Amino acid sequence: MTFLQHLHMLARCWRYRLRSEAADLAELARLDLKGRTAIDIGANRGIYCYWLSKFVGPQGKVIGFELQPELHDALEGFKRRSSMRNVEVVMQGLSNKSGLIRIHRSHAGSTGACVIGETTASTTAEIPEGYGKLARLDDYCREHNIRNVAVIKCDVEGHERQVFEGAEETLRRHKPVLLFEAFNSLIEEDGLFDYLGSLGYAGYFFSEGKRYDAKQFKTAPFRRADCVHRNYFFTPTAEAQKLHPAAVRYSRSYPVSA
């Protein structure tokens, strides 16, 4: 990453913090994350990794998962330029199954890339062109002895339920705060909110400076008529009850791929 590219990324980070996703980053900043572990699934170029690395502090750890090799390399470059020593970048995606899967994207490094279809077993160490490696977060945490998981951010273009199914043990054990992007249609089709509710989670989101219960996802305003996705926070139910009345008003929060 060149000096100018690094400056551009820092400018994007501050744009997210102060405008694009100000409410969500402000909510993360107020959590007690110092010395704990944050996981960024679908880390892209690293905007959330950048802020999470500051929120967890030098004694904490951020693990960023990125399936696309081009974005993985860009994130590694941003990490080095920004001296994010507490960030580990992993070139794989997460799901409820392990294996190889085809990446559907319009171009290399596409922010709208997604995975569709069944996983296939990996018979070689090399990953075929156009494919990516998937794993279950539970398996990764067990194999790498990951502890004290405080927050999981997830932006995987409609694959959220599969990711959380593969992380069920981690959610039950650590009870991390979840921040994820979701499409309205998939909330109902996949039963995403109901699934998280069965694990003891309740959700909320911010829209135009106000906080809403996740159940209001159909009626709360979007920033434009054709926008059908937004970011949601889900927290363990007991904590969610304590947080429920929201008197604080934040800046507008628009879901933008990081």
PDB file of C-alpha atoms in Angstrom:
ATOM      1  CA  MET A   1       0.000   0.000   0.000  1.00  0.00           C
ATOM      2  CA  THR A   2       1.416   3.370  -1.042  1.00  0.00           C
ATOM      3  CA  PHE A   3       1.471   6.460   1.142  1.00  0.00           C
ATOM      4  CA  LEU A   4      -1.381   8.065  -0.827  1.00  0.00           C
ATOM      5  CA  GLN A   5      -3.450   4.879  -0.695  1.00  0.00           C
ATOM      6  CA  HIS A   6      -2.960   4.820   3.053  1.00  0.00           C
ATOM      7  CA  LEU A   7      -4.112   8.427   3.394  1.00  0.00           C
ATOM      8  CA  HIS A   8      -7.186   7.583   1.321  1.00  0.00           C
ATOM      9  CA  MET A   9      -8.029   4.663   3.617  1.00  0.00           C
ATOM     10  CA  LEU A  10      -7.604   6.800   6.729  1.00  0.00           C
ATOM     11  CA  ALA A  11      -9.953   9.384   5.222  1.00  0.00           C
ATOM     12  CA  ARG A  12     -12.513   6.630   4.596  1.00  0.00           C
ATOM     13  CA  CYS A  13     -12.160   5.436   8.188  1.00  0.00           C
ATOM     14  CA  TRP A  14     -12.924   8.891   9.528  1.00  0.00           C
ATOM     15  CA  ARG A  15     -15.806   9.344   7.103  1.00  0.00           C
ATOM     16  CA  TYR A  16     -17.374   6.191   8.520  1.00  0.00           C
ATOM     17  CA  ARG A  17     -16.706   7.310  12.100  1.00  0.00           C
ATOM     18  CA  LEU A  18     -18.122  10.797  11.673  1.00  0.00           C
ATOM     19  CA  ARG A  19     -20.812  10.328   9.040  1.00  0.00           C
ATOM     20  CA  SER A  20     -21.474   7.106   7.113  1.00  0.00           C
ATOM     21  CA  GLU A  21     -21.740   4.721  10.079  1.00  0.00           C
ATOM     22  CA  ALA A  22     -21.373   7.113  12.988  1.00  0.00           C
ATOM     23  CA  ALA A  23     -24.136   5.533  15.080  1.00  0.00           C
ATOM     24  CA  ASP A  24     -22.782   2.009  14.774  1.00  0.00           C
ATOM     25  CA  LEU A  25     -19.183   2.962  15.515  1.00  0.00           C
ATOM     26  CA  ALA A  26     -20.291   5.143  18.437  1.00  0.00           C
ATOM     27  CA  GLU A  27     -22.185   2.162  19.838  1.00  0.00           C
ATOM     28  CA  LEU A  28     -19.099  -0.052  19.506  1.00  0.00           C
ATOM     29  CA  ALA A  29     -16.923   2.623  21.116  1.00  0.00           C
ATOM     30  CA  ARG A  30     -19.074   2.711  24.241  1.00  0.00           C
ATOM     31  CA  LEU A  31     -18.740  -1.068  24.820  1.00  0.00           C
ATOM     32  CA  ASP A  32     -16.148  -2.395  27.256  1.00  0.00           C
ATOM     33  CA  LEU A  33     -13.793  -3.959  24.699  1.00  0.00           C
ATOM     34  CA  LYS A  34     -10.365  -3.187  26.181  1.00  0.00           C
ATOM     35  CA  GLY A  35      -8.172  -6.273  26.281  1.00  0.00           C
ATOM     36  CA  ARG A  36     -10.815  -8.440  24.637  1.00  0.00           C
ATOM     37  CA  THR A  37     -11.225 -10.144  21.249  1.00  0.00           C
ATOM     38  CA  ALA A  38     -13.174  -8.668  18.327  1.00  0.00           C
ATOM     39  CA  ILE A  39     -13.969 -10.641  15.174  1.00  0.00           C
ATOM     40  CA  ASP A  40     -14.613  -8.956  11.815  1.00  0.00           C
ATOM     41  CA  ILE A  41     -16.243 -11.326   9.301  1.00  0.00           C
ATOM     42  CA  GLY A  42     -16.171  -9.915   5.795  1.00  0.00           C
ATOM     43  CA  ALA A  43     -13.447  -7.471   6.766  1.00  0.00           C
ATOM     44  CA  ASN A  44     -13.084  -6.057   3.242  1.00  0.00           C
ATOM     45  CA  ARG A  45     -10.349  -3.363   3.212  1.00  0.00           C
ATOM     46  CA  GLY A  46     -10.343  -2.969   6.973  1.00  0.00           C
ATOM     47  CA  ILE A  47     -12.348   0.056   8.086  1.00  0.00           C
ATOM     48  CA  TYR A  48     -13.967  -1.799  10.968  1.00  0.00           C
ATOM     49  CA  CYS A  49     -10.699  -3.601  11.751  1.00  0.00           C
ATOM     50  CA  TYR A  50      -9.067  -0.187  12.095  1.00  0.00           C
ATOM     51  CA  TRP A  51     -11.567   1.066  14.659  1.00  0.00           C
ATOM     52  CA  LEU A  52     -11.901  -2.239  16.484  1.00  0.00           C
ATOM     53  CA  SER A  53      -8.113  -2.351  16.894  1.00  0.00           C
ATOM     54  CA  LYS A  54      -8.356   0.951  18.770  1.00  0.00           C
ATOM     55  CA  PHE A  55     -11.395  -0.090  20.798  1.00  0.00           C
ATOM     56  CA  VAL A  56      -9.785  -3.326  22.077  1.00  0.00           C
ATOM     57  CA  GLY A  57      -6.428  -1.625  22.738  1.00  0.00           C
ATOM     58  CA  PRO A  58      -2.902  -3.081  22.605  1.00  0.00           C
ATOM     59  CA  GLN A  59      -3.794  -5.927  24.978  1.00  0.00           C
ATOM     60  CA  GLY A  60      -6.802  -6.920  22.887  1.00  0.00           C
ATOM     61  CA  LYS A  61      -7.013  -8.713  19.560  1.00  0.00           C
ATOM     62  CA  VAL A  62      -8.908  -8.296  16.292  1.00  0.00           C
ATOM     63  CA  ILE A  63      -9.317 -11.192  13.862  1.00  0.00           C
ATOM     64  CA  GLY A  64     -10.403 -10.143  10.378  1.00  0.00           C
ATOM     65  CA  PHE A  65     -11.743 -12.786   7.981  1.00  0.00           C
ATOM     66  CA  GLU A  66     -11.725 -11.893   4.286  1.00  0.00           C
ATOM     67  CA  LEU A  67     -12.495 -14.416   1.540  1.00  0.00           C
ATOM     68  CA  GLN A  68     -11.354 -12.430  -1.508  1.00  0.00           C
ATOM     69  CA  PRO A  69      -7.562 -12.560  -2.016  1.00  0.00           C
ATOM     70  CA  GLU A  70      -7.364  -9.030  -3.431  1.00  0.00           C
ATOM     71  CA  LEU A  71      -9.144  -7.532  -0.432  1.00  0.00           C
ATOM     72  CA  HIS A  72      -7.137  -9.713   1.939  1.00  0.00           C
ATOM     73  CA  ASP A  73      -3.918  -8.305   0.464  1.00  0.00           C
ATOM     74  CA  ALA A  74      -5.249  -4.736   0.661  1.00  0.00           C
ATOM     75  CA  LEU A  75      -6.169  -5.266   4.307  1.00  0.00           C
ATOM     76  CA  GLU A  76      -2.729  -6.674   5.076  1.00  0.00           C
ATOM     77  CA  GLY A  77      -1.185  -3.573   3.508  1.00  0.00           C
ATOM     78  CA  PHE A  78      -3.448  -1.261   5.499  1.00  0.00           C
ATOM     79  CA  LYS A  79      -2.630  -3.174   8.671  1.00  0.00           C
ATOM     80  CA  ARG A  80       1.124  -2.755   8.134  1.00  0.00           C
ATOM     81  CA  ARG A  81       0.883   0.932   7.194  1.00  0.00           C
ATOM     82  CA  SER A  82      -1.302   1.655  10.223  1.00  0.00           C
ATOM     83  CA  SER A  83       0.810  -0.410  12.653  1.00  0.00           C
ATOM     84  CA  MET A  84      -2.221  -2.451  13.707  1.00  0.00           C
ATOM     85  CA  ARG A  85      -0.155  -4.986  15.627  1.00  0.00           C
ATOM     86  CA  ASN A  86      -3.191  -6.386  17.405  1.00  0.00           C
ATOM     87  CA  VAL A  87      -4.931  -7.341  14.128  1.00  0.00           C
ATOM     88  CA  GLU A  88      -4.671 -10.774  12.526  1.00  0.00           C
ATOM     89  CA  VAL A  89      -5.935 -11.169   8.952  1.00  0.00           C
ATOM     90  CA  VAL A  90      -7.237 -14.578   7.827  1.00  0.00           C
ATOM     91  CA  MET A  91      -7.898 -15.280   4.127  1.00  0.00           C
ATOM     92  CA  GLN A  92     -11.040 -17.366   4.404  1.00  0.00           C
ATOM     93  CA  GLY A  93     -14.763 -16.971   4.827  1.00  0.00           C
ATOM     94  CA  LEU A  94     -17.008 -18.362   7.527  1.00  0.00           C
ATOM     95  CA  SER A  95     -20.155 -20.474   7.283  1.00  0.00           C
ATOM     96  CA  ASN A  96     -21.882 -23.472   8.882  1.00  0.00           C
ATOM     97  CA  LYS A  97     -19.764 -25.895   6.825  1.00  0.00           C
ATOM     98  CA  SER A  98     -16.088 -26.138   5.972  1.00  0.00           C
ATOM     99  CA  GLY A  99     -14.741 -26.582   2.454  1.00  0.00           C
ATOM    100  CA  LEU A 100     -14.310 -24.743  -0.826  1.00  0.00           C
ATOM    101  CA  ILE A 101     -17.032 -22.651  -2.417  1.00  0.00           C
ATOM    102  CA  ARG A 102     -17.347 -20.590  -5.571  1.00  0.00           C
ATOM    103  CA  ILE A 103     -17.207 -16.811  -5.138  1.00  0.00           C
ATOM    104  CA  HIS A 104     -19.798 -14.927  -7.203  1.00  0.00           C
ATOM    105  CA  ARG A 105     -18.627 -11.404  -8.017  1.00  0.00           C
ATOM    106  CA  SER A 106     -18.705  -8.892 -10.847  1.00  0.00           C
ATOM    107  CA  HIS A 107     -14.989  -8.172 -10.558  1.00  0.00           C
ATOM    108  CA  ALA A 108     -11.997  -8.841  -8.322  1.00  0.00           C
ATOM    109  CA  GLY A 109     -12.439  -7.150  -4.965  1.00  0.00           C
ATOM    110  CA  SER A 110     -16.157  -6.504  -5.492  1.00  0.00           C
ATOM    111  CA  THR A 111     -17.906  -5.196  -2.374  1.00  0.00           C
ATOM    112  CA  GLY A 112     -21.019  -7.141  -3.415  1.00  0.00           C
ATOM    113  CA  ALA A 113     -19.302 -10.518  -3.750  1.00  0.00           C
ATOM    114  CA  CYS A 114     -21.201 -13.453  -2.270  1.00  0.00           C
ATOM    115  CA  VAL A 115     -21.020 -17.226  -1.966  1.00  0.00           C
ATOM    116  CA  ILE A 116     -23.761 -19.432  -3.393  1.00  0.00           C
ATOM    117  CA  GLY A 117     -24.076 -23.201  -3.601  1.00  0.00           C
ATOM    118  CA  GLU A 118     -22.669 -26.158  -1.719  1.00  0.00           C
ATOM    119  CA  THR A 119     -19.177 -26.465  -0.318  1.00  0.00           C
ATOM    120  CA  THR A 120     -16.817 -29.096  -1.709  1.00  0.00           C
ATOM    121  CA  ALA A 121     -14.054 -30.888   0.136  1.00  0.00           C
ATOM    122  CA  SER A 122     -10.556 -29.509  -0.341  1.00  0.00           C
ATOM    123  CA  THR A 123      -8.211 -32.160  -1.757  1.00  0.00           C
ATOM    124  CA  THR A 124      -5.196 -29.882  -2.159  1.00  0.00           C
ATOM    125  CA  ALA A 125      -3.547 -27.032  -0.322  1.00  0.00           C
ATOM    126  CA  GLU A 126      -4.082 -24.769  -3.334  1.00  0.00           C
ATOM    127  CA  ILE A 127      -7.375 -22.925  -3.759  1.00  0.00           C
ATOM    128  CA  PRO A 128      -8.696 -23.024  -7.364  1.00  0.00           C
ATOM    129  CA  GLU A 129      -9.236 -19.696  -9.089  1.00  0.00           C
ATOM    130  CA  GLY A 130     -12.713 -18.362  -8.442  1.00  0.00           C
ATOM    131  CA  TYR A 131     -13.102 -20.319  -5.224  1.00  0.00           C
ATOM    132  CA  GLY A 132     -12.592 -19.484  -1.567  1.00  0.00           C
ATOM    133  CA  LYS A 133     -12.065 -21.430   1.628  1.00  0.00           C
ATOM    134  CA  LEU A 134     -14.840 -21.575   4.216  1.00  0.00           C
ATOM    135  CA  ALA A 135     -14.632 -22.657   7.848  1.00  0.00           C
ATOM    136  CA  ARG A 136     -16.853 -22.678  10.915  1.00  0.00           C
ATOM    137  CA  LEU A 137     -16.030 -20.004  13.489  1.00  0.00           C
ATOM    138  CA  ASP A 138     -16.508 -22.557  16.282  1.00  0.00           C
ATOM    139  CA  ASP A 139     -13.821 -24.765  14.745  1.00  0.00           C
ATOM    140  CA  TYR A 140     -11.466 -21.827  14.232  1.00  0.00           C
ATOM    141  CA  CYS A 141     -11.864 -20.616  17.829  1.00  0.00           C
ATOM    142  CA  ARG A 142     -11.311 -24.116  19.165  1.00  0.00           C
ATOM    143  CA  GLU A 143      -8.247 -24.789  17.010  1.00  0.00           C
ATOM    144  CA  HIS A 144      -6.648 -21.413  17.759  1.00  0.00           C
ATOM    145  CA  ASN A 145      -7.708 -21.192  21.409  1.00  0.00           C
ATOM    146  CA  ILE A 146      -9.590 -17.912  20.877  1.00  0.00           C
ATOM    147  CA  ARG A 147     -10.900 -16.526  24.158  1.00  0.00           C
ATOM    148  CA  ASN A 148     -12.904 -13.633  25.528  1.00  0.00           C
ATOM    149  CA  VAL A 149     -14.797 -12.840  22.312  1.00  0.00           C
ATOM    150  CA  ALA A 150     -16.616  -9.570  23.011  1.00  0.00           C
ATOM    151  CA  VAL A 151     -17.986  -8.500  19.638  1.00  0.00           C
ATOM    152  CA  ILE A 152     -18.544  -9.970  16.176  1.00  0.00           C
ATOM    153  CA  LYS A 153     -19.096  -7.731  13.155  1.00  0.00           C
ATOM    154  CA  CYS A 154     -20.471  -9.555  10.107  1.00  0.00           C
ATOM    155  CA  ASP A 155     -21.057  -8.266   6.560  1.00  0.00           C
ATOM    156  CA  VAL A 156     -21.347 -11.229   4.194  1.00  0.00           C
ATOM    157  CA  GLU A 157     -24.018 -10.284   1.649  1.00  0.00           C
ATOM    158  CA  GLY A 158     -26.856 -12.546   2.745  1.00  0.00           C
ATOM    159  CA  HIS A 159     -24.849 -15.381   4.323  1.00  0.00           C
ATOM    160  CA  GLU A 160     -25.344 -14.177   7.899  1.00  0.00           C
ATOM    161  CA  ARG A 161     -27.479 -17.023   9.234  1.00  0.00           C
ATOM    162  CA  GLN A 162     -25.018 -19.647   7.983  1.00  0.00           C
ATOM    163  CA  VAL A 163     -22.158 -17.751   9.635  1.00  0.00           C
ATOM    164  CA  PHE A 164     -23.948 -17.603  12.982  1.00  0.00           C
ATOM    165  CA  GLU A 165     -24.985 -21.263  12.760  1.00  0.00           C
ATOM    166  CA  GLY A 166     -21.303 -22.103  12.430  1.00  0.00           C
ATOM    167  CA  ALA A 167     -20.596 -19.873  15.447  1.00  0.00           C
ATOM    168  CA  GLU A 168     -23.346 -21.142  17.758  1.00  0.00           C
ATOM    169  CA  GLU A 169     -20.960 -22.586  20.335  1.00  0.00           C
ATOM    170  CA  THR A 170     -19.025 -19.308  20.380  1.00  0.00           C
ATOM    171  CA  LEU A 171     -22.223 -17.282  20.822  1.00  0.00           C
ATOM    172  CA  ARG A 172     -23.460 -19.466  23.661  1.00  0.00           C
ATOM    173  CA  ARG A 173     -20.115 -19.511  25.454  1.00  0.00           C
ATOM    174  CA  HIS A 174     -18.888 -15.922  25.047  1.00  0.00           C
ATOM    175  CA  LYS A 175     -22.188 -14.074  24.435  1.00  0.00           C
ATOM    176  CA  PRO A 176     -20.569 -11.421  22.219  1.00  0.00           C
ATOM    177  CA  VAL A 177     -22.380  -8.368  20.915  1.00  0.00           C
ATOM    178  CA  LEU A 178     -23.256  -8.864  17.238  1.00  0.00           C
ATOM    179  CA  LEU A 179     -23.205  -6.168  14.560  1.00  0.00           C
ATOM    180  CA  PHE A 180     -24.276  -7.324  11.121  1.00  0.00           C
ATOM    181  CA  GLU A 181     -25.816  -6.137   7.878  1.00  0.00           C
ATOM    182  CA  ALA A 182     -28.993  -7.895   6.726  1.00  0.00           C
ATOM    183  CA  PHE A 183     -31.436  -7.666   3.835  1.00  0.00           C
ATOM    184  CA  ASN A 184     -35.142  -7.397   4.687  1.00  0.00           C
ATOM    185  CA  SER A 185     -36.059 -10.347   2.478  1.00  0.00           C
ATOM    186  CA  LEU A 186     -33.550 -12.688   4.094  1.00  0.00           C
ATOM    187  CA  ILE A 187     -34.594 -11.736   7.621  1.00  0.00           C
ATOM    188  CA  GLU A 188     -37.921 -13.411   6.892  1.00  0.00           C
ATOM    189  CA  GLU A 189     -36.819 -16.119   4.465  1.00  0.00           C
ATOM    190  CA  ASP A 190     -33.930 -17.340   6.609  1.00  0.00           C
ATOM    191  CA  GLY A 191     -35.586 -16.661   9.956  1.00  0.00           C
ATOM    192  CA  LEU A 192     -32.408 -14.851  10.990  1.00  0.00           C
ATOM    193  CA  PHE A 193     -33.881 -12.873  13.883  1.00  0.00           C
ATOM    194  CA  ASP A 194     -35.845 -15.870  15.156  1.00  0.00           C
ATOM    195  CA  TYR A 195     -32.691 -17.969  15.106  1.00  0.00           C
ATOM    196  CA  LEU A 196     -30.727 -15.404  17.106  1.00  0.00           C
ATOM    197  CA  GLY A 197     -33.669 -15.094  19.480  1.00  0.00           C
ATOM    198  CA  SER A 198     -33.461 -18.837  20.131  1.00  0.00           C
ATOM    199  CA  LEU A 199     -29.872 -18.254  21.285  1.00  0.00           C
ATOM    200  CA  GLY A 200     -30.977 -15.607  23.780  1.00  0.00           C
ATOM    201  CA  TYR A 201     -30.346 -12.496  21.661  1.00  0.00           C
ATOM    202  CA  ALA A 202     -32.482  -9.417  21.055  1.00  0.00           C
ATOM    203  CA  GLY A 203     -31.768  -6.721  18.494  1.00  0.00           C
ATOM    204  CA  TYR A 204     -32.018  -3.037  17.648  1.00  0.00           C
ATOM    205  CA  PHE A 205     -30.829  -0.636  14.973  1.00  0.00           C
ATOM    206  CA  PHE A 206     -30.398   3.065  14.287  1.00  0.00           C
ATOM    207  CA  SER A 207     -32.204   4.998  11.578  1.00  0.00           C
ATOM    208  CA  GLU A 208     -32.128   8.752  11.005  1.00  0.00           C
ATOM    209  CA  GLY A 209     -30.756   9.383  14.463  1.00  0.00           C
ATOM    210  CA  LYS A 210     -33.251   7.198  16.341  1.00  0.00           C
ATOM    211  CA  ARG A 211     -32.987   3.763  17.842  1.00  0.00           C
ATOM    212  CA  TYR A 212     -35.540   1.084  16.939  1.00  0.00           C
ATOM    213  CA  ASP A 213     -36.293  -2.438  18.070  1.00  0.00           C
ATOM    214  CA  ALA A 214     -35.181  -4.966  15.442  1.00  0.00           C
ATOM    215  CA  LYS A 215     -38.806  -6.072  15.038  1.00  0.00           C
ATOM    216  CA  GLN A 216     -39.507  -2.689  13.459  1.00  0.00           C
ATOM    217  CA  PHE A 217     -37.236  -3.399  10.503  1.00  0.00           C
ATOM    218  CA  LYS A 218     -40.145  -3.163   8.031  1.00  0.00           C
ATOM    219  CA  THR A 219     -41.585   0.128   9.248  1.00  0.00           C
ATOM    220  CA  ALA A 220     -38.560   2.230  10.229  1.00  0.00           C
ATOM    221  CA  PRO A 221     -37.416   4.641   7.505  1.00  0.00           C
ATOM    222  CA  PHE A 222     -34.539   3.901   5.156  1.00  0.00           C
ATOM    223  CA  ARG A 223     -32.342   6.623   3.750  1.00  0.00           C
ATOM    224  CA  ARG A 224     -33.861   6.024   0.307  1.00  0.00           C
ATOM    225  CA  ALA A 225     -36.797   4.057  -1.101  1.00  0.00           C
ATOM    226  CA  ASP A 226     -34.700   1.426  -2.904  1.00  0.00           C
ATOM    227  CA  CYS A 227     -32.522   0.608   0.141  1.00  0.00           C
ATOM    228  CA  VAL A 228     -33.557  -2.770   1.598  1.00  0.00           C
ATOM    229  CA  HIS A 229     -30.738  -3.532   4.018  1.00  0.00           C
ATOM    230  CA  ARG A 230     -29.296  -1.993   7.170  1.00  0.00           C
ATOM    231  CA  ASN A 231     -27.009  -2.722  10.112  1.00  0.00           C
ATOM    232  CA  TYR A 232     -28.332  -4.409  13.256  1.00  0.00           C
ATOM    233  CA  PHE A 233     -26.992  -4.873  16.770  1.00  0.00           C
ATOM    234  CA  PHE A 234     -27.968  -8.023  18.666  1.00  0.00           C
ATOM    235  CA  THR A 235     -27.032  -8.479  22.314  1.00  0.00           C
ATOM    236  CA  PRO A 236     -27.695 -11.207  24.906  1.00  0.00           C
ATOM    237  CA  THR A 237     -31.262 -10.717  26.116  1.00  0.00           C
ATOM    238  CA  ALA A 238     -30.538  -9.695  29.719  1.00  0.00           C
ATOM    239  CA  GLU A 239     -28.169  -6.974  28.498  1.00  0.00           C
ATOM    240  CA  ALA A 240     -30.612  -5.911  25.789  1.00  0.00           C
ATOM    241  CA  GLN A 241     -33.265  -5.264  28.421  1.00  0.00           C
ATOM    242  CA  LYS A 242     -30.904  -2.951  30.294  1.00  0.00           C
ATOM    243  CA  LEU A 243     -30.112  -1.034  27.108  1.00  0.00           C
ATOM    244  CA  HIS A 244     -33.695  -0.757  25.849  1.00  0.00           C
ATOM    245  CA  PRO A 245     -34.703   2.911  26.432  1.00  0.00           C
ATOM    246  CA  ALA A 246     -32.454   4.880  24.104  1.00  0.00           C
ATOM    247  CA  ALA A 247     -32.388   8.577  24.896  1.00  0.00           C
ATOM    248  CA  VAL A 248     -29.180   9.246  22.971  1.00  0.00           C
ATOM    249  CA  ARG A 249     -29.524  10.423  19.390  1.00  0.00           C
ATOM    250  CA  TYR A 250     -26.725   9.607  16.982  1.00  0.00           C
ATOM    251  CA  SER A 251     -25.853  10.808  13.525  1.00  0.00           C
ATOM    252  CA  ARG A 252     -27.442   8.947  10.660  1.00  0.00           C
ATOM    253  CA  SER A 253     -26.132   5.447   9.993  1.00  0.00           C
ATOM    254  CA  TYR A 254     -26.111   4.127   6.444  1.00  0.00           C
ATOM    255  CA  PRO A 255     -24.964   0.580   5.678  1.00  0.00           C
ATOM    256  CA  VAL A 256     -21.915   0.783   3.446  1.00  0.00           C
ATOM    257  CA  SER A 257     -19.531  -2.099   2.838  1.00  0.00           C
ATOM    258  CA  ALA A 258     -16.289  -1.601   4.743  1.00  0.00           C
TER     259      ALA A 258
END
